[in-house]
XYZ file of C-alpha atoms in Angstrom:
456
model
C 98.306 107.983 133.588
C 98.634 104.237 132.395
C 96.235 105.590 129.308
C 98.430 108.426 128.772
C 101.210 105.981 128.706
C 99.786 104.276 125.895
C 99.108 106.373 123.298
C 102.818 107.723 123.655
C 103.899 104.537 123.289
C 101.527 103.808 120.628
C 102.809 107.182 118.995
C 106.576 106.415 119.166
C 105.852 102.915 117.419
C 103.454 104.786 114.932
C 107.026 106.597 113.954
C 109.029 103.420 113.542
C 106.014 102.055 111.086
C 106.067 104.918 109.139
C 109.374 104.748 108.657
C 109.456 101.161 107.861
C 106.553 102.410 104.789
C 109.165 104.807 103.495
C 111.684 102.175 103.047
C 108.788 99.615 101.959
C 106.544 101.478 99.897
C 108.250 104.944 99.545
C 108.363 105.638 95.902
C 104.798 107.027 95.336
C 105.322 109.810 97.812
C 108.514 110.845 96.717
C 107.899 110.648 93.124
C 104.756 113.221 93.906
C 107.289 115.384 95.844
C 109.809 115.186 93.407
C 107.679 115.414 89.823
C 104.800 116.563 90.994
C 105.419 119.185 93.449
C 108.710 119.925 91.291
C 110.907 119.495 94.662
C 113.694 117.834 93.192
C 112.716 116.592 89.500
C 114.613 113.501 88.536
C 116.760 113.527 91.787
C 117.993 110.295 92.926
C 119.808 112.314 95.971
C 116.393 113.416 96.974
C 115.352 109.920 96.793
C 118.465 108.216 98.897
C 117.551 111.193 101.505
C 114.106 110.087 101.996
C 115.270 106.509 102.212
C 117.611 107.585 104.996
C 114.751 109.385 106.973
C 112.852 106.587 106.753
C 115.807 104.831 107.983
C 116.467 107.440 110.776
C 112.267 107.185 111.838
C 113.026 103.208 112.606
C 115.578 103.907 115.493
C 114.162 102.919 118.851
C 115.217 104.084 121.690
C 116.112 101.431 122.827
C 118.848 100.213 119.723
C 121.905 98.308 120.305
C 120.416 97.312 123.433
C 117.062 94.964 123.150
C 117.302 92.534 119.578
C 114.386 90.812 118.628
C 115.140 87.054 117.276
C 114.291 87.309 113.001
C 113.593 84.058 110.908
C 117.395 83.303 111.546
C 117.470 80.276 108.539
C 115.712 83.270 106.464
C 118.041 85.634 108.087
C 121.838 84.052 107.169
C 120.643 83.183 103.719
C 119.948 86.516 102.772
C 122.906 87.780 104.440
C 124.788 84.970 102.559
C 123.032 86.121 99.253
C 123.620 89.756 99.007
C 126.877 89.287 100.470
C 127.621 86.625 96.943
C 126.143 89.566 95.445
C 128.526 92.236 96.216
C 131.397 89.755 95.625
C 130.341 88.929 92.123
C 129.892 92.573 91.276
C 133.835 93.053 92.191
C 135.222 89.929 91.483
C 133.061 88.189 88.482
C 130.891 91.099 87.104
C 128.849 89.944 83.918
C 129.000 93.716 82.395
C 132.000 94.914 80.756
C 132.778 98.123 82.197
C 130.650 98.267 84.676
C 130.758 101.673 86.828
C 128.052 102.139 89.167
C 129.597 100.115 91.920
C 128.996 102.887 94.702
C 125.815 103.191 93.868
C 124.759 99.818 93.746
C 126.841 99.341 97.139
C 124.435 102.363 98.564
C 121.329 100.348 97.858
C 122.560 97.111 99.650
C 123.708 99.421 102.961
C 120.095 100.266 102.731
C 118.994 96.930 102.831
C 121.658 95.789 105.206
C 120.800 98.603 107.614
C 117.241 97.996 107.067
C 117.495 94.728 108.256
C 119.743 95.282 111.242
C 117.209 97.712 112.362
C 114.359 95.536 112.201
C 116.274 93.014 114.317
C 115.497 96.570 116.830
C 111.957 97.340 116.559
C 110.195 96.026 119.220
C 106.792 93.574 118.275
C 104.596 95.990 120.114
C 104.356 97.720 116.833
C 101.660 95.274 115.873
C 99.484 97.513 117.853
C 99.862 100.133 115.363
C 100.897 98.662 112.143
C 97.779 98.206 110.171
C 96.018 101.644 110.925
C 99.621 103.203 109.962
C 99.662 101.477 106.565
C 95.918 101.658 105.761
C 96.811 105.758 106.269
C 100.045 106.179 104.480
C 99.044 104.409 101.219
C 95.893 106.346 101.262
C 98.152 109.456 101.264
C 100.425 107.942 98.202
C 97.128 107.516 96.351
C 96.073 110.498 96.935
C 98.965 112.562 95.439
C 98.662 109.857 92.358
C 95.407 111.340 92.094
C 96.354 114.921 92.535
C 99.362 114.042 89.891
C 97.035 112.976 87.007
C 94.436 115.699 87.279
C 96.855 118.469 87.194
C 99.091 115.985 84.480
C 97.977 117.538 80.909
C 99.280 114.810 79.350
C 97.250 112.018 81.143
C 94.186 111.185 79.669
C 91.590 108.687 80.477
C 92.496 105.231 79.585
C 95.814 105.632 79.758
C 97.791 103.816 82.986
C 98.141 105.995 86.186
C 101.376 106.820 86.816
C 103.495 109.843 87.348
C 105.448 110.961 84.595
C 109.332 110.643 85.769
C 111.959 113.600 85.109
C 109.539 115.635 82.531
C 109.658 112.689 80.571
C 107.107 111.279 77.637
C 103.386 111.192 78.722
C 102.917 107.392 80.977
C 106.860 106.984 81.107
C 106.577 106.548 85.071
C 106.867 103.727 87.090
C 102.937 102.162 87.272
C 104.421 99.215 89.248
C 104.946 101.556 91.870
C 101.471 102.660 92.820
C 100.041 99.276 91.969
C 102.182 97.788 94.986
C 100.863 100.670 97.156
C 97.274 100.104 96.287
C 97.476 96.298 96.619
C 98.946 97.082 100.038
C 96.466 99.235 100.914
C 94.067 96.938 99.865
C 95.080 94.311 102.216
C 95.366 96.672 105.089
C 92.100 97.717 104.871
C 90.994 94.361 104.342
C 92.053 93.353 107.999
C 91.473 96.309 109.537
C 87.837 95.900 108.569
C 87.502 92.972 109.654
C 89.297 92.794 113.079
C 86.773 92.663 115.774
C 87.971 96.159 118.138
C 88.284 98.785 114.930
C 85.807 101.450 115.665
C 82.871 101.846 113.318
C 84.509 105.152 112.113
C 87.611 103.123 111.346
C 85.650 100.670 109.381
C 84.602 103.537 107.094
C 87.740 105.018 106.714
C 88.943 101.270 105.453
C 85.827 100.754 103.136
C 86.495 104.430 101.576
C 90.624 103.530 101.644
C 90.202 100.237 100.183
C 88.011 101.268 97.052
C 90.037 103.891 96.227
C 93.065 101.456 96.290
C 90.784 99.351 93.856
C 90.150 101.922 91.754
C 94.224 102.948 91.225
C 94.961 98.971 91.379
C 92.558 98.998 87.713
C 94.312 102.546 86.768
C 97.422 101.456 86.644
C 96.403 97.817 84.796
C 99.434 96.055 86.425
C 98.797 92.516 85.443
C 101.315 90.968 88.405
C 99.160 93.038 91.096
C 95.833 91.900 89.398
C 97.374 88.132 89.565
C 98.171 88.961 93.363
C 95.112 89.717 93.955
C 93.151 86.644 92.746
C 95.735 84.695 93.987
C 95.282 86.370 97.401
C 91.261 85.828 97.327
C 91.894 82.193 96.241
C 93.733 81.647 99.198
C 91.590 83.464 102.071
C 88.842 81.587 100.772
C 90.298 78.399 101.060
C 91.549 78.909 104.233
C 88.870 80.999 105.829
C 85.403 79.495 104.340
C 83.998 76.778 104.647
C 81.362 74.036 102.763
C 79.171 74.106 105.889
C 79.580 78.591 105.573
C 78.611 78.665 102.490
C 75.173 76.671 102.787
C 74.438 79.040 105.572
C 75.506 82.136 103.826
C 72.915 80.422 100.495
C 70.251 80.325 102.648
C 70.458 83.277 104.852
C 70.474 84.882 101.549
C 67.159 83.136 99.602
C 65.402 84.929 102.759
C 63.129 88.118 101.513
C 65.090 91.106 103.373
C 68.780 90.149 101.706
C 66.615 89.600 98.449
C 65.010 92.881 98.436
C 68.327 94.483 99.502
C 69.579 92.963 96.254
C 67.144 94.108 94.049
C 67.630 97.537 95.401
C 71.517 97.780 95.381
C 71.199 96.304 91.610
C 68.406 99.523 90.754
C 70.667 101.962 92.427
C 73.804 100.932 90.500
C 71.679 100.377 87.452
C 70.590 104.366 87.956
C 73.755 105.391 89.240
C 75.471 104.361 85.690
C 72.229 105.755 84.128
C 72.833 109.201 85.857
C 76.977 109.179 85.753
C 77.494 106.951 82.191
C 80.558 108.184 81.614
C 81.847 106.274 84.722
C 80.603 102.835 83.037
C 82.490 103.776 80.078
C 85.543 104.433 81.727
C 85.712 101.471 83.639
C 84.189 99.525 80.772
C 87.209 101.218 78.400
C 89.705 100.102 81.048
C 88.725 96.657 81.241
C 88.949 95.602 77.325
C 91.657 97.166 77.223
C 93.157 95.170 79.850
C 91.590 91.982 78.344
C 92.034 93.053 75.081
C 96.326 93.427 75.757
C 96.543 90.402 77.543
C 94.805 88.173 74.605
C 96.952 89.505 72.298
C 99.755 88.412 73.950
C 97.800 84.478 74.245
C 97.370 84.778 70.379
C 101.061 85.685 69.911
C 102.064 82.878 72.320
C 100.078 80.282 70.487
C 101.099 82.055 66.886
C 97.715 82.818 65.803
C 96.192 86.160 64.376
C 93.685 88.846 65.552
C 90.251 88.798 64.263
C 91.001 91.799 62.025
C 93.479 89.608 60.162
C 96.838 90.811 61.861
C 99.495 88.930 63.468
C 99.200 89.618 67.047
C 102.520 90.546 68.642
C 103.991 90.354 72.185
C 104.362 93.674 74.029
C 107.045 94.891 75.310
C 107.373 92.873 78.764
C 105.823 89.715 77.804
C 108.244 89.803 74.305
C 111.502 90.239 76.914
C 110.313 87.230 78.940
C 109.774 85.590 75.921
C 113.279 86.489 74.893
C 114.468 85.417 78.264
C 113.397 82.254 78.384
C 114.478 81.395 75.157
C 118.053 82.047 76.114
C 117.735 79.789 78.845
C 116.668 77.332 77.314
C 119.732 77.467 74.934
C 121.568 77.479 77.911
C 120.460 74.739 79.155
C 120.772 72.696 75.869
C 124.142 73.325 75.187
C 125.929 75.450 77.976
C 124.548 73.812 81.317
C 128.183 73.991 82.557
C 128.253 77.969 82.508
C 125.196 77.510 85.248
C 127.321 76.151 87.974
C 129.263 79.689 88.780
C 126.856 81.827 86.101
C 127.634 84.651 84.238
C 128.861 87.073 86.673
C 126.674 90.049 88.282
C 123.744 91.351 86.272
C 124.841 89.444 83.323
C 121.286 89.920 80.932
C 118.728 91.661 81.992
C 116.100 88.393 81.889
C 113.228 90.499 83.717
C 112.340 86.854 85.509
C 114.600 87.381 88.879
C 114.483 83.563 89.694
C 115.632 82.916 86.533
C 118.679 85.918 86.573
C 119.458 84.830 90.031
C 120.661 81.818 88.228
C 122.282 82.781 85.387
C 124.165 85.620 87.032
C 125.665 83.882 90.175
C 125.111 80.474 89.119
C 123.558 77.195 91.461
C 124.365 79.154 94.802
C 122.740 82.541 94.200
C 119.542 80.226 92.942
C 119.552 78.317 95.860
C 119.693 80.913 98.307
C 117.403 83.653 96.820
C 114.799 80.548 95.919
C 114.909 79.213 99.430
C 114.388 82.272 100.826
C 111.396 82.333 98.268
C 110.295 79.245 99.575
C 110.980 79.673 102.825
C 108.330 82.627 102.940
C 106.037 81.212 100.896
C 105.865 78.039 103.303
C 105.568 80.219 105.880
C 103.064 82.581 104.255
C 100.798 79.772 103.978
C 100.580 79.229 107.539
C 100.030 82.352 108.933
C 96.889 82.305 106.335
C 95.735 79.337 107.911
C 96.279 80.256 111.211
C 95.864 84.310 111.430
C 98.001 84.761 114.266
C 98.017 88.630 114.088
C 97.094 91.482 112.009
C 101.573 92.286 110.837
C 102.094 88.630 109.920
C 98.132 87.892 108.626
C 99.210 91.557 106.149
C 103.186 90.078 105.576
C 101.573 86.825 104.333
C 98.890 88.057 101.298
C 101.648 90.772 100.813
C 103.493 88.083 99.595
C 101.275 87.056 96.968
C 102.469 90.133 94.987
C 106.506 89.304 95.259
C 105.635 85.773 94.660
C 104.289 86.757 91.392
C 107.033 89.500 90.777
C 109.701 86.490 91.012
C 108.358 85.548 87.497
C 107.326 88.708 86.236
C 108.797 91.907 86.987
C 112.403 93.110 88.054
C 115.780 91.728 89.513
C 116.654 89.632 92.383
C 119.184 92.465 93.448
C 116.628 95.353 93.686
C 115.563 96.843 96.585
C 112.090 96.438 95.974
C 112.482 92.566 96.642
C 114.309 93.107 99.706
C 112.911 95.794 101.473
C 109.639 93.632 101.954
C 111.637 90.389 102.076
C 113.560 91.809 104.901
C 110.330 92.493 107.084
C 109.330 88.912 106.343
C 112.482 87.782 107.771
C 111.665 89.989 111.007
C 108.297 88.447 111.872
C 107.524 85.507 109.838
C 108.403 81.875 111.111
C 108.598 83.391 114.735
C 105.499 84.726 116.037
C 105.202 82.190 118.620
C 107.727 84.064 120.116
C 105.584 87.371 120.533
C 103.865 87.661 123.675
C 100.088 86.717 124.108
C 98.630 90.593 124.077
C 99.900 90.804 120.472
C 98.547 87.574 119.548
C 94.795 87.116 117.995
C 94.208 83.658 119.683
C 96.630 83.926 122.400
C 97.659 80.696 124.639
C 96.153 81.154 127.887
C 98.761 81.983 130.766
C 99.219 80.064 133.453
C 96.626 81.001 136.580
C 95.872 79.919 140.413
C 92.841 78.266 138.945
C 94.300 77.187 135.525
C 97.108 74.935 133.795
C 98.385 75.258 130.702
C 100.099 72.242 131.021
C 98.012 69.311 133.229
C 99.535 68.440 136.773
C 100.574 64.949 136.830
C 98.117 62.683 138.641
């Protein structure tokens, strides 16, 4: 009975995750839904309705009635920040004749009921949070998949994305399924390595997390490649160890990992023999890669190709470019517009750090950076410490926004605050979460044990 128990609860949490990945990570599945399985082409209703069944799949039963305790420094200076928001758009709007107020009000009653239903999920869903995500972005890569075979405009080479509204070949959103992928990525990551996942599970991750390789070097998103690296960097430096990797040297100089070298080197060396078209894609993918980032170091530094041409900017690196020239003029001789900013979405400066400044001046770049900063402090020492599989996935999940605050986007889109808000929910507070949830939990207090010493 207790079993039975379990896996019913285990279910009804499985619901409230899934619906927290809508919200989170939602757009790959509905753009194969709506453009790929021609649903509801270029329909942003279809999208909002999604949104609010993800939104509807978060509602415990027990809502209104148990609150969990959020980041609450995190927590007001959001609510202090999108609230500045919504004023400036009304009262000190940077865009002259700007009309989309109700929509831009319907994204931040997402986010605002997002976050007020977090504040009602119970922690159990720690449980059930990793397998959930490791699944769903599985799914979402396997409609991209689906999308670009049957996409007779997609060719090899080009990024994977799905093509938006029967628009021009590649004009999707490859941003998209790069987030999904790295996700997945670090899902499977911990699920692998987490010391109860059944040996079938383990597969499942190790098949899950290469394809989420493969469609992170499909869709050649430099900020999620960045993430990445920056992510390794910082699990080895918190997890390994001078004294590890002597042992792991010598365990392998021994002759079985040696000769399981030398065979896993013949077998990919036949492999690419056998399937060469494989090596060529992958090779073809990365110089291209290389070859679009260099181009943008010579045009940085002024200098020309090899071929004897000027090497230019592309599009995204020219606008940051662009961007950060303007603030610097502002800087130089308008430092006083800085104090109030611009008003609400002023320039599109495709840095949001930097347009959280400009727009709504030294307050809206004080709270959105400290709650930046907050996370990333945070982040840092649930790496070091790993005190569960949601926070341990929140904390390299990071590594991606962190490098999307200087790369990609706006400080008033939904993609920053969906995840943000999560962070608020169960970063800075897991020692409040009780001990089962907890991968090194504090011993409770027994007939034959202390936690805390009597005095003598």
């Amino acid at each position: 009975m207790k079993n039975l128990i379990r896996i019913l609860q285990d279910l009804d949490y499985m619901r409230m995750v899934v619906g927290i990945c809508i919200l989170v990570d939602g757009y790959p599945l509905i753009f194969f839904f709506r453009e790929t399985l021609k649903l509801a082409p270029g329909s942003t209703a279809f999208t909002a309705a999604v949104f609010a069944m993800g939104l509807v799949l978060m509602i415990p039963f027990t809502a209104l009635r148990r609150l969990y305790r959020p980041n609450l420094t995190m927590f007001w200076m959001s609510i202090t920040f999108l609230s500045l928001s919504i004023f400036y758009m009304y009262a000190y709007n940077g865009v002259p004749g700007f009309e989309d107020h109700d929509r831009e009000m319907i994204y931040y009653a997402y986010t605002l009921i997002f976050l007020l239903l977090l504040i009602n999920i119970p922690n159990d869903i720690i449980r059930v949070f990793i397998p959930v995500v490791v699944i769903f972005t599985l799914f979402s890569n396997l409609g991209l998949i689906y999308a670009l075979i049957t996409d007779p405009t997609w060719a090899i080479g080009q990024r994977a994305t799905i093509t938006l509204n029967n628009g021009d070949a590649g004009s999707g959103n490859p941003h998209a399924f790069s987030r999904n992928a790295f996700m997945g990525f670090i899902a499977c990551a911990i699920w692998l390595v987490q010391p109860n996942t059944n040996v079938l599970f383990r597969l499942l991750s190790v098949f899950a997390g290469a394809i989420n390789l493969a469609v992170l070097v499909l869709t050649q998103t430099r900020s999620a490649i960045v993430a990445l690296i920056l992510a390794a960097v910082f699990f080895f430096a918190f997890n390994v160890r001078a004294a590890q990797i002597r042992t792991a040297v010598r365990n392998l100089v021994k002759p079985i990992p040696i000769l399981m070298m030398v065979v896993a080197v013949v077998v990919i060396i036949m492999f690419f023999r056998r399937y060469y078209s494989v090596y060529a894609i992958l090779e073809g993918y990365i110089v291209a890669f290389a070859e679009r980032n260099l181009e943008n170091i010579y045009a940085l530094v002024g200098v020309g190709t090899k071929e004897g041409f000027r090497a230019t900017l592309d599009d995204s690196a020219a606008n940051r470019s662009v961007s950060a020239q303007f603030f610097s003029n502002v800087l130089g001789g308008h430092l006083h517009r800085l104090i109030l900013g611009y008003g609400y979405k002023f320039l599109y400066l495709d840095v949001p750090v930097m347009e959280a400044f400009v727009d709504l001046g030294i307050l809206g770049f004080v709270l959105f950076g400290g709650v930046n900063l907050l996370t990333m402090y945070y982040a840092l020492g649930i790496m070091r410490r790993n005190p569960n599989p949601l926070c341990t996935f929140l904390a390299y999940f990071y590594m991606l926004i962190l490098v999307q605050l200087f790369t990609n986007g706006r400080p008033f889109e939904i993609s920053f605050w969906f995840p943000l808000a999560l962070m608020i929910r169960f970063m800075g507070v897991d020692h409040l979460f009780p001990a089962h949830l907890q991968n090194h939990p504090v011993p409770a207090p027994t007939e034959s044990f202390d936690v805390v010493p009597k005095p003598a």
